XYZ file of C-alpha atoms in Angstrom:
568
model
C 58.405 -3.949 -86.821
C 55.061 -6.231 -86.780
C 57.554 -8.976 -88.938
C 60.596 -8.617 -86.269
C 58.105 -9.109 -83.498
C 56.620 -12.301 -84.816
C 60.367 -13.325 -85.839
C 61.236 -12.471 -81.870
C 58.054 -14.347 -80.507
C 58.961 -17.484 -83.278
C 62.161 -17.816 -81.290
C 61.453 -17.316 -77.952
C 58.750 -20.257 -78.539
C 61.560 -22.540 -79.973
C 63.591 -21.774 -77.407
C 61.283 -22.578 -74.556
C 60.076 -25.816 -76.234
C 63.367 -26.614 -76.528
C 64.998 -26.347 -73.101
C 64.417 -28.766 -70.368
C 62.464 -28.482 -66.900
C 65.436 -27.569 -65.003
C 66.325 -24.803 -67.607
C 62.660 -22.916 -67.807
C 62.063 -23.000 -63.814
C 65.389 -21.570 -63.326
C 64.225 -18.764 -66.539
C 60.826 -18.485 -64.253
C 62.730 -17.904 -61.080
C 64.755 -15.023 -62.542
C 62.093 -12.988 -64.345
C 60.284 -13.211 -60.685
C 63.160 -11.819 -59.451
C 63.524 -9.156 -61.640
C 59.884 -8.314 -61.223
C 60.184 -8.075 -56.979
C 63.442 -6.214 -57.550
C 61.673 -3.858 -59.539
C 58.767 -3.502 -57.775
C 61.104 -3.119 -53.944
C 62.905 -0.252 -55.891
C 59.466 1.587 -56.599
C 58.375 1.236 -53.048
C 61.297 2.776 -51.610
C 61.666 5.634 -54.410
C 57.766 6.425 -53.354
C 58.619 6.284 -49.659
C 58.272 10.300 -48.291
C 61.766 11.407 -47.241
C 61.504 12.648 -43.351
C 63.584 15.806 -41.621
C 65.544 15.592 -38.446
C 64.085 17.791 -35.884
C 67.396 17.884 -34.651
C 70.955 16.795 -35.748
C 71.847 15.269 -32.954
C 70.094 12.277 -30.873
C 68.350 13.232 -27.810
C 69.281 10.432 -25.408
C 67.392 11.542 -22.017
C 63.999 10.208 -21.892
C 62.544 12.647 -19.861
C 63.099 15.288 -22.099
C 62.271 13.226 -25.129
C 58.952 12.122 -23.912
C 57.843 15.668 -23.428
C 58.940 16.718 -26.236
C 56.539 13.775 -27.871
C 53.286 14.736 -25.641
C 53.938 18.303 -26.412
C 54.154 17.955 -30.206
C 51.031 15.621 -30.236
C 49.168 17.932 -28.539
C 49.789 20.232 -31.795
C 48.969 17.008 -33.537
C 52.381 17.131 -35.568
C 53.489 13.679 -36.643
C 56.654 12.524 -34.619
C 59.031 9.339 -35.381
C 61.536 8.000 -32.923
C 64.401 5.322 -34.085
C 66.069 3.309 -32.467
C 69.260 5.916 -31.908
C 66.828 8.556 -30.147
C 66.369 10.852 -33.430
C 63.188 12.180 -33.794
C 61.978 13.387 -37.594
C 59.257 15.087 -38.946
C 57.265 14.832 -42.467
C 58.853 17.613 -43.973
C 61.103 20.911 -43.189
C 58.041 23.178 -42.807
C 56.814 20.614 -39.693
C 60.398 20.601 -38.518
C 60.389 24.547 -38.478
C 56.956 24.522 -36.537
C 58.077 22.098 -34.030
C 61.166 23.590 -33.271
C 59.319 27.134 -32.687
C 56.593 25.122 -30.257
C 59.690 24.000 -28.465
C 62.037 26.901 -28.135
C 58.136 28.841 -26.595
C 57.280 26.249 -24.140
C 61.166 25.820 -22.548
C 61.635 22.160 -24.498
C 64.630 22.793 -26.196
C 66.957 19.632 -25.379
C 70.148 20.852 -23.025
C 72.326 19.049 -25.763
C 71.220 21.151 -28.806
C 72.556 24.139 -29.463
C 70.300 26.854 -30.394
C 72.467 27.564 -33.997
C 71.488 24.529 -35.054
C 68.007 26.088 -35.894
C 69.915 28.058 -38.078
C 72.880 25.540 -39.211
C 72.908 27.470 -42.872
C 76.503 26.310 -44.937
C 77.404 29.760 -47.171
C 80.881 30.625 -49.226
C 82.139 33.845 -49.160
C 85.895 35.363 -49.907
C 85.592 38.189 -47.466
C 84.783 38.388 -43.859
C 82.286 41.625 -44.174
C 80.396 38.987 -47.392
C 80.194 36.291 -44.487
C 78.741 38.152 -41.816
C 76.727 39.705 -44.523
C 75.334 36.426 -45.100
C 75.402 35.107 -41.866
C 73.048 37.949 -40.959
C 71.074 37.587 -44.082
C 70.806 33.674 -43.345
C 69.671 34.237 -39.893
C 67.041 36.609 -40.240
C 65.551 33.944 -43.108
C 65.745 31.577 -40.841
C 63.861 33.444 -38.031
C 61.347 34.771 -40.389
C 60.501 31.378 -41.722
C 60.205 29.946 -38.110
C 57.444 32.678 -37.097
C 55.697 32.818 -40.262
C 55.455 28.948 -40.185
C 53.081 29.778 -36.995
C 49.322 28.915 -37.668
C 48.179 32.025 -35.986
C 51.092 34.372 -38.280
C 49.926 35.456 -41.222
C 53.457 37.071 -42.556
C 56.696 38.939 -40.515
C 59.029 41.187 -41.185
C 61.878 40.748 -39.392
C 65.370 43.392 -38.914
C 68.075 41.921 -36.701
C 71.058 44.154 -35.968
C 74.004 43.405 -35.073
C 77.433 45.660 -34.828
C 80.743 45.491 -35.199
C 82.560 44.036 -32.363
C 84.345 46.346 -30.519
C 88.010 46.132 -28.189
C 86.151 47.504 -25.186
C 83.080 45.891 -23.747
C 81.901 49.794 -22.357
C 82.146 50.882 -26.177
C 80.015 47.705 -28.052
C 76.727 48.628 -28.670
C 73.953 45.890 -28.013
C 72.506 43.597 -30.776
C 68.621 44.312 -31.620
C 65.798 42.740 -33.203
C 62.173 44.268 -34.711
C 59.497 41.970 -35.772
C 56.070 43.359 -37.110
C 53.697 40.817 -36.899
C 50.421 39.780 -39.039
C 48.129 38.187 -37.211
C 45.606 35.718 -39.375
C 41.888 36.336 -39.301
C 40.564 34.785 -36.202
C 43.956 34.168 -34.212
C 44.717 35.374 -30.492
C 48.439 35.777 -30.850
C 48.438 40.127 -30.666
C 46.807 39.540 -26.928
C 48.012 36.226 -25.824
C 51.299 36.719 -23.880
C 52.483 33.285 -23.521
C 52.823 33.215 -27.682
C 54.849 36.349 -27.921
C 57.144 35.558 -24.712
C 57.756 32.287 -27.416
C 59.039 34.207 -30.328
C 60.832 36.869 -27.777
C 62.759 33.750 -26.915
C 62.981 32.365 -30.287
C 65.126 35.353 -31.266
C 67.376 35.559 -28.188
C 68.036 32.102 -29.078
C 68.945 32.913 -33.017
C 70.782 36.117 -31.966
C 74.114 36.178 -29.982
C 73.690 38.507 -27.696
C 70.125 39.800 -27.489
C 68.183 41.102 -24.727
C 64.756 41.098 -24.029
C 65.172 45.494 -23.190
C 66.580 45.047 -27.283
C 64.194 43.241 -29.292
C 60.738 44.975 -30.015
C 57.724 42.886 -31.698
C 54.720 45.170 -32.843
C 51.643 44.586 -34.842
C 50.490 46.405 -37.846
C 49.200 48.982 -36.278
C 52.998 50.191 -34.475
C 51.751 48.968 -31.486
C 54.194 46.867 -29.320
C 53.325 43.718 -27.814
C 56.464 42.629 -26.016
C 55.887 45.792 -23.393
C 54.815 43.260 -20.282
C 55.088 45.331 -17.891
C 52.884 47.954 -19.246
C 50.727 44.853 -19.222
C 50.513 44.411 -15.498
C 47.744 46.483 -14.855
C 45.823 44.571 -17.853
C 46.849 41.525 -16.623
C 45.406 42.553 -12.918
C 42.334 43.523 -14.650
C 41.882 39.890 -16.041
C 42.771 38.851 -12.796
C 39.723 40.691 -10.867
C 37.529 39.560 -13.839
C 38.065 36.016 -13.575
C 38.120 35.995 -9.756
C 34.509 37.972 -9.649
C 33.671 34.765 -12.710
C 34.732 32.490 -9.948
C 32.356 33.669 -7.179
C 29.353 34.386 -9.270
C 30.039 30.338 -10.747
C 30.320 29.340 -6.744
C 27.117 31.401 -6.128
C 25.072 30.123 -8.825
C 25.673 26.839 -8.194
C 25.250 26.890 -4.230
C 21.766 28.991 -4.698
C 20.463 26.207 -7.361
C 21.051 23.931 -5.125
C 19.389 25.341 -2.253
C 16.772 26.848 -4.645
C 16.205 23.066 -5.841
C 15.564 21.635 -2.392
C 13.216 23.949 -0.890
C 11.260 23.917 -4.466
C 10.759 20.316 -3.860
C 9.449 20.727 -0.454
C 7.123 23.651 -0.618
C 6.889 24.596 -4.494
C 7.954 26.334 -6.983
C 5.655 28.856 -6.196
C 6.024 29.427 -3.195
C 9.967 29.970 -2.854
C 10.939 32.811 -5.540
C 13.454 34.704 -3.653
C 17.037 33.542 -2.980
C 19.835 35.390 -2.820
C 23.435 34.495 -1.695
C 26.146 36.260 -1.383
C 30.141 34.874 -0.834
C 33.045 36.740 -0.281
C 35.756 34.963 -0.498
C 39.986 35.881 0.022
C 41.757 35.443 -3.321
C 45.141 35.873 -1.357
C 47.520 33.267 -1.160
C 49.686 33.699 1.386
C 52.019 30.960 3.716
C 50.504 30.871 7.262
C 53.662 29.129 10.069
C 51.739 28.846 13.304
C 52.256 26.807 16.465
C 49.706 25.162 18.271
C 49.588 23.794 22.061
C 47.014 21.278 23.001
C 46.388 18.780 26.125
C 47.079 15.732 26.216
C 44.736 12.702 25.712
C 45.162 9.719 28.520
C 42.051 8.372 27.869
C 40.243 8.611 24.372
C 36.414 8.965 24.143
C 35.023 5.895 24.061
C 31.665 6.147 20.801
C 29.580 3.713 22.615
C 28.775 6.029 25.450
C 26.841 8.997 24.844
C 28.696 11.325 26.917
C 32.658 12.158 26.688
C 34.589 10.420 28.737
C 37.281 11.253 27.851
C 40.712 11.924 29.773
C 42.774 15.202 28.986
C 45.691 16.568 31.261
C 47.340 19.736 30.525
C 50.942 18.593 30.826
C 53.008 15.371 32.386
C 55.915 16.391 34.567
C 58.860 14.675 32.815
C 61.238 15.207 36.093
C 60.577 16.820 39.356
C 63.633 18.415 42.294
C 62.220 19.396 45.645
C 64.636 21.886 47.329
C 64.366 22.479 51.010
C 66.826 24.154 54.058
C 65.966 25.094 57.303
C 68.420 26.736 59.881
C 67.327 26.925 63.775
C 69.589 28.260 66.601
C 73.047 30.414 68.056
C 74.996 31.556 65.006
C 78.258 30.518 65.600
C 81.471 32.382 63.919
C 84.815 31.145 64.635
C 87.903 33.357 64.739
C 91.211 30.992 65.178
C 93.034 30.540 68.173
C 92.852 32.787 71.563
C 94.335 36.110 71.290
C 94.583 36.326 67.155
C 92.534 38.885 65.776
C 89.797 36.696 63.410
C 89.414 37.511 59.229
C 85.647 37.304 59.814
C 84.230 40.663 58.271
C 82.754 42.826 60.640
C 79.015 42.126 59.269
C 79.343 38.798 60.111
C 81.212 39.488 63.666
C 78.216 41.459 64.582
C 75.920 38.483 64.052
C 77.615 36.245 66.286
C 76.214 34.768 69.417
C 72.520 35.848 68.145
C 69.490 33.213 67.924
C 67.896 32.950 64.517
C 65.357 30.690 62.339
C 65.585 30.862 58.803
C 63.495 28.453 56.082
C 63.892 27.847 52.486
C 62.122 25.408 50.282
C 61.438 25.159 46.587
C 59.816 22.652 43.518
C 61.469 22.332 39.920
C 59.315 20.199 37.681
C 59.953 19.700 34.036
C 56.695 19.754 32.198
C 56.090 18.047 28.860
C 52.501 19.402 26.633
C 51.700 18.847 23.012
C 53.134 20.781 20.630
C 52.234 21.120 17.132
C 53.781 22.960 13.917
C 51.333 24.083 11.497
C 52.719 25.600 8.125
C 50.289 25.521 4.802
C 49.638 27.618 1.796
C 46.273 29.338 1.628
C 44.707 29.691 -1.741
C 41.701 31.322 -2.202
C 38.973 30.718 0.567
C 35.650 31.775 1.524
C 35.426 34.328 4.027
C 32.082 34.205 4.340
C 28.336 32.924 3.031
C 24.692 35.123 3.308
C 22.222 33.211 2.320
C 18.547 34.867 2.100
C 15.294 32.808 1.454
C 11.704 34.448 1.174
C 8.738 31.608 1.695
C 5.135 32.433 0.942
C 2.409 30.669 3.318
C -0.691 28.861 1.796
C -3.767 30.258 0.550
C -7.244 28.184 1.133
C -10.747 29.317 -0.357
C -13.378 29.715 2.588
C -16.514 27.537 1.874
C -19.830 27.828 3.701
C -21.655 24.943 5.236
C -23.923 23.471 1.994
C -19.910 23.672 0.197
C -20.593 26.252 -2.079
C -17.437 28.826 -2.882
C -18.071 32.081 -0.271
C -17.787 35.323 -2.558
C -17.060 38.356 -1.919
C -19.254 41.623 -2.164
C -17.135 42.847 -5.251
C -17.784 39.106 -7.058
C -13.789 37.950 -6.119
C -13.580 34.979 -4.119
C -12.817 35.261 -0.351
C -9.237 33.715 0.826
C -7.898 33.029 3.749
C -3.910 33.385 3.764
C -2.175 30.036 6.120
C 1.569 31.486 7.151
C 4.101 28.806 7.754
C 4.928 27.554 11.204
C 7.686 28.698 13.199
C 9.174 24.997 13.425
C 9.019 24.546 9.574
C 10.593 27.659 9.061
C 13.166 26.626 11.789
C 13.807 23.246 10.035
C 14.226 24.890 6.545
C 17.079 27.085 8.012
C 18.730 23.944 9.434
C 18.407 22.729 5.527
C 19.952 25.563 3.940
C 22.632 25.466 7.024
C 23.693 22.075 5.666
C 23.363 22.986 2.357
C 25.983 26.044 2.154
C 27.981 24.494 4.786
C 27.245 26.876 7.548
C 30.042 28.131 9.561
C 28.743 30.128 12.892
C 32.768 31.074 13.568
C 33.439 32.934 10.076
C 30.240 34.575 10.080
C 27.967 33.180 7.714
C 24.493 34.548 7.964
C 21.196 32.321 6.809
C 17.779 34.061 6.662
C 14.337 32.071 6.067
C 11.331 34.222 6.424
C 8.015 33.754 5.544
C 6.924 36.848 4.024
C 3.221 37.021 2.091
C 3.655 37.522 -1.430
C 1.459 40.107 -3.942
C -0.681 37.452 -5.431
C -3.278 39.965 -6.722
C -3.017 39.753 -10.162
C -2.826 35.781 -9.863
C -6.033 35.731 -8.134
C -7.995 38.553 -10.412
C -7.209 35.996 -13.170
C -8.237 33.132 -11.043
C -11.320 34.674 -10.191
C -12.038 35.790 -14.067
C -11.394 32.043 -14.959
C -13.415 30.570 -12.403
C -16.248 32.711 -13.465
C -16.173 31.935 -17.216
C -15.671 28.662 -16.078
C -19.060 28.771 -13.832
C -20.468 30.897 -16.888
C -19.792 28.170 -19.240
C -20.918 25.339 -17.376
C -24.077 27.726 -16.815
C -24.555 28.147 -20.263
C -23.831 24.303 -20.898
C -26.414 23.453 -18.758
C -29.174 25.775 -20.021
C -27.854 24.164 -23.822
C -28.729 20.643 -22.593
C -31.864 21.535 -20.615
C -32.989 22.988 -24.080
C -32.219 20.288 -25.902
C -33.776 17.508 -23.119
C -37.217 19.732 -23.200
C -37.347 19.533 -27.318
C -36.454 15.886 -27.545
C -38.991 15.342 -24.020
C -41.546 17.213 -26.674
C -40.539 15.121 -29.825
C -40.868 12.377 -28.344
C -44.152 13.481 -26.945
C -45.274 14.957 -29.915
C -44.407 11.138 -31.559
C -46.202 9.318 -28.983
C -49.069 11.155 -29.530
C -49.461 11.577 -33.331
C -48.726 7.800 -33.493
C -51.475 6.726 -30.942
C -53.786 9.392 -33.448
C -52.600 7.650 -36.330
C -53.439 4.144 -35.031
C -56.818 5.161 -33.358
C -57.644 6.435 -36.762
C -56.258 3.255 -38.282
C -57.771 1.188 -35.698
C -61.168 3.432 -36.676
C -61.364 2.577 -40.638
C -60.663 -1.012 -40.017
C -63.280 -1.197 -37.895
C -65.693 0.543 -40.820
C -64.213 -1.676 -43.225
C -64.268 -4.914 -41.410
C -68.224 -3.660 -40.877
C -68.368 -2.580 -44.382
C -67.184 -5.879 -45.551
C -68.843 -7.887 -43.076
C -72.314 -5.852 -44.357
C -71.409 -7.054 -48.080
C -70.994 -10.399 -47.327
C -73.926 -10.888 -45.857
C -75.285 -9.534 -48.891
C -73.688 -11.399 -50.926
C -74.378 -14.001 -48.652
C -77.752 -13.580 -48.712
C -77.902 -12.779 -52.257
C -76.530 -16.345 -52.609
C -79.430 -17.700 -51.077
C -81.823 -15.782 -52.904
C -80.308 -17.181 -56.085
C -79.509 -13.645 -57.212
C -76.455 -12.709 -59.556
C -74.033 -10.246 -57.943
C -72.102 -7.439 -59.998
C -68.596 -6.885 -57.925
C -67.814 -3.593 -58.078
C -63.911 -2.364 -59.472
C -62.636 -1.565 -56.255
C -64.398 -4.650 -55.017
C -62.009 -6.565 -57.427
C -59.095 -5.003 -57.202
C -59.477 -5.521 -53.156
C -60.357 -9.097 -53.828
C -56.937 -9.848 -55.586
C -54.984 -8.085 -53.483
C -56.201 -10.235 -50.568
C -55.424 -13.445 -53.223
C -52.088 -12.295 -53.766
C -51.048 -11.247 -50.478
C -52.486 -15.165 -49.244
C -50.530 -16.574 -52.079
C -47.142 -14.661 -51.044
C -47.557 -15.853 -47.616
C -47.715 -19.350 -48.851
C -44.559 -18.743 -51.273
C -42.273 -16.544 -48.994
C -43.806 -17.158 -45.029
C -40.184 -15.395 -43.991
C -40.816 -12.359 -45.628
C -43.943 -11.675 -44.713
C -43.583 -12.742 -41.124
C -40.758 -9.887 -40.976
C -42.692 -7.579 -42.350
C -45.309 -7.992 -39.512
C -42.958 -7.787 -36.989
C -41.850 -4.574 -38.836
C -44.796 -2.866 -38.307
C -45.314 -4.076 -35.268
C -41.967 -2.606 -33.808
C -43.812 0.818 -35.731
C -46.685 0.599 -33.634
């Protein structure tokens, strides 16, 4: 093998020195294409394959672009070409996608719910192909609610008979789904997720009803039974509503809490309570409302209204007026023919009469105005209660010393808060809740004292260690002063001893010396030989060395003095 390989490599070398330029640039150029083709045909074979969502392109945007939001909400990978197919990763995504769809109402109008379950099968019988059909349906629908993240498994029985010739005789198709919920999942008490897979089988199943299909958990208990969940649901309802107004209350008593804290202190405003009531109704209110009209508007330079207002403007006016004076006159026709005048009115003839008649039309013209809105829930009304303590102030007497009481507390004197403080606080809390006078809102500032007893036992008990303390301090120091004051004393005295006594022998010594010297001085004279004593010597060459240092080191010694001098 090692010999053919050589033999191969021997050749391919002759060849190549062999050819010309042309020849191994065009051999180049086709082993680089061989290499690219290769390497393109790996890169597609490792592309992933993707699923159609659906078989069929969905061509309104609308739909398609809430389809997209929708699925990346669920963060489920989406592609779009150019056609208006959409495709998932894998089959698995597809089935999970189609379920979110068929819940939330997404389904395209041009795709037809089968094609969820679009399953080719060969049979020779009919009974073997609705045996399968069935079969391949209830797969399908049990693969489509098990590929839920909140399902752990389903079981799933679909029924459906025998056609029948006579609508009154068919009996209804039905479905039963037991569901396994996953540790941690909400779908057993969330409604909106099992309205999605009651749909989800209507869908699969020709046919269904909602009154036919019955999804339970584990436990037998069904979860499809809505109405039975009414009173549940109202429950929630209440619960979240009551949520509601304790959120609105907390909030609107923090913020009144946090203003009047700033002003007078935490301290001194504890107590706050509010109370809302508020209409969680929603109901349409139509109403019609008349109003004058405006010929002059106010003008917001003056500081009075001047404006113009008029009830109504006559549009168009008709003044109606008749008056009759004198003889009533009733003609009958010619001489000697009887009249057709009826005897009511023959009796009035020839009689004197006055008779009046007026009368005004106007047309009048006022503002008219059609109100129609939706109220949601509103506040009916706001109580608002706030307690705030006066001052306290410690009494003093005239040298400023504390004033105490005869059971050792210290006397107070309790400052309530003025009338016009309290007045302008309730104008501040007014604004702050948004005070409404015609709905009946209620705001109470008072200024009621608060127990501060057990505050001011401990601030008494402090304040009287504290005076105890300083007390004992001060006795400490005064201690300490008097035995340093003694010390120091003490050292003045034993030094000014010490240097008396000093002072003392060098006075007998400089006599003492002086005396020998004049012995020896005199002995000197006499001619007399002098025997120095030991100490005599010893003294003698202490002075010679001490007058020979001070030659040798004058710094030394000259700190030394001033040494003892700073001693003395």
């Amino acid at each position: 093998m090692n010999e053919w390989l050589k033999k191969l490599l021997t050749q391919v070398k002759d060849l190549w020195a062999k050819g010309s330029l042309v020849q191994k640039v065009i051999f180049i150029g086709i082993i680089l294409l061989v290499i690219g083709a290769i390497i393109l045909i790996l890169t597609l074979s490792s592309t992933p394959t993707s699923v159609a969502l659906y078989n069929v392109a969905i061509t309104d945007e609308a739909a398609r672009d809430k389809i997209l939001y929708r699925l990346s909400e669920e963060n489920i990978p989406v592609s779009v070409n150019a056609a208006g197919m959409l495709t998932v990763p894998d089959e698995a995504t597809a089935r999970k996608a189609r379920t979110i769809l068929v819940r939330e109402d997404l389904t395209p109008s041009n795709v037809s719910p089968w094609n969820l379950f679009d399953t080719e099968r060969w049979t020779t019988t009919d009974f073997e192909r609705n045996v399968n059909l069935l079969r391949s349906i209830t797969a399908q629908v049990t693969q489509h609610i098990e590929s839920l993240e909140e399902v752990d498994r389903a079981n799933v029985v679909i029924r459906m008979p025998e056609r029948t010739l006579f609508a009154a005789d068919q009996n209804p198709a039905t479905a039963s789904v037991i569901i396994y919920q996953r540790p941690g999942s909400d779908i057993l008490t969330n409604k909106k997720k099992i309205q999605g897979i009651q749909k989800l089988l209507m869908f699969a199943v020709e046919g269904l009803k909602e009154e036919n299909i019955s999804i339970a958990d584990s436990t037998g208990t069904i979860l499809n039974d809505f109405e039975g969940m009414e009173d549940i649901e109202r429950v929630d309802v209440v619960a979240k509503e009551q949520k509601l107004i304790a959120t609105l209350e907390t909030q609107y008593r923090a913020k009144v809490l946090t203003a009047l804290q700033q002003i007078f202190g935490a301290d001194r405003v504890r107590d706050l309570n509010i109370k809302i009531d508020m209409d969680m109704s929603k109901r349409l209110v139509s109403a019609t409302e008349y109003s004058p009209i405006t010929i002059k508007s106010d003008n917001p330079d003056t500081p009075y209204d001047d404006s113009q207002l008029v009830e109504s403007i006559t549009l168009s006016s008709e003044t109606v007026t008749k008056k009759w004076t004198g003889t009533g006159y009733n003609p009958e026709g010619p001489a000697g023919a009887d009249g057709n005048t009826p005897p009511v009115y023959s009796d009035m003839s020839n009689l004197y009469g006055l008779s009046e008649e007026s009368g005004v039309k106007k047309n009048e013209v006022i503002n008219t105005k059609q109100i129609q809105e939706e109220k949601s829930p509103t506040i009916d009304r706001v109580t608002v209660s706030v307690n705030i303590d006066g001052t306290w102030r410690k009494k003093y007497d005239e040298k400023g010393q504390i004033i105490f009481l005869p059971n050792g507390a210290i006397d107070r004197e309790y400052i309530p808060i003025d009338s016009a403080i309290l007045t302008n606080a309730q104008s501040l809390v007014q604004d702050a809740i948004g005070y409404n006078r015609t709905r009946g809102d209620s705001v109470s500032v008072q200024n009621i004292q608060f127990d501060r007893t057990a505050q001011f036992e401990a601030e008494d008990a402090a304040f009287l260690r504290a005076q105890q303390t300083r007390r004992t301090v001060f006795y400490v120091l005064t201690g300490i002063v008097a035995v340093l004051l003694a010390f120091m004393i003490f050292r003045v005295i034993s030094r000014e001893i010490e240097k008396r006594r000093r002072l003392r022998e060098e006075e007998l010594l400089r006599k003492h010396r002086m005396e020998r010297e004049k012995i020896l001085w005199e002995s000197e004279q006499a001619g007399m030989e002098v025997t120095m004593s030991v100490e005599e010597r010893k003294r003698a060459e202490l002075q010679e060395n001490a007058i020979a240092m001070a030659k040798d080191h004058p710094e030394d010694v000259a700190m030394l003095i001033r040494t003892w001098l700073m001693e003395e």
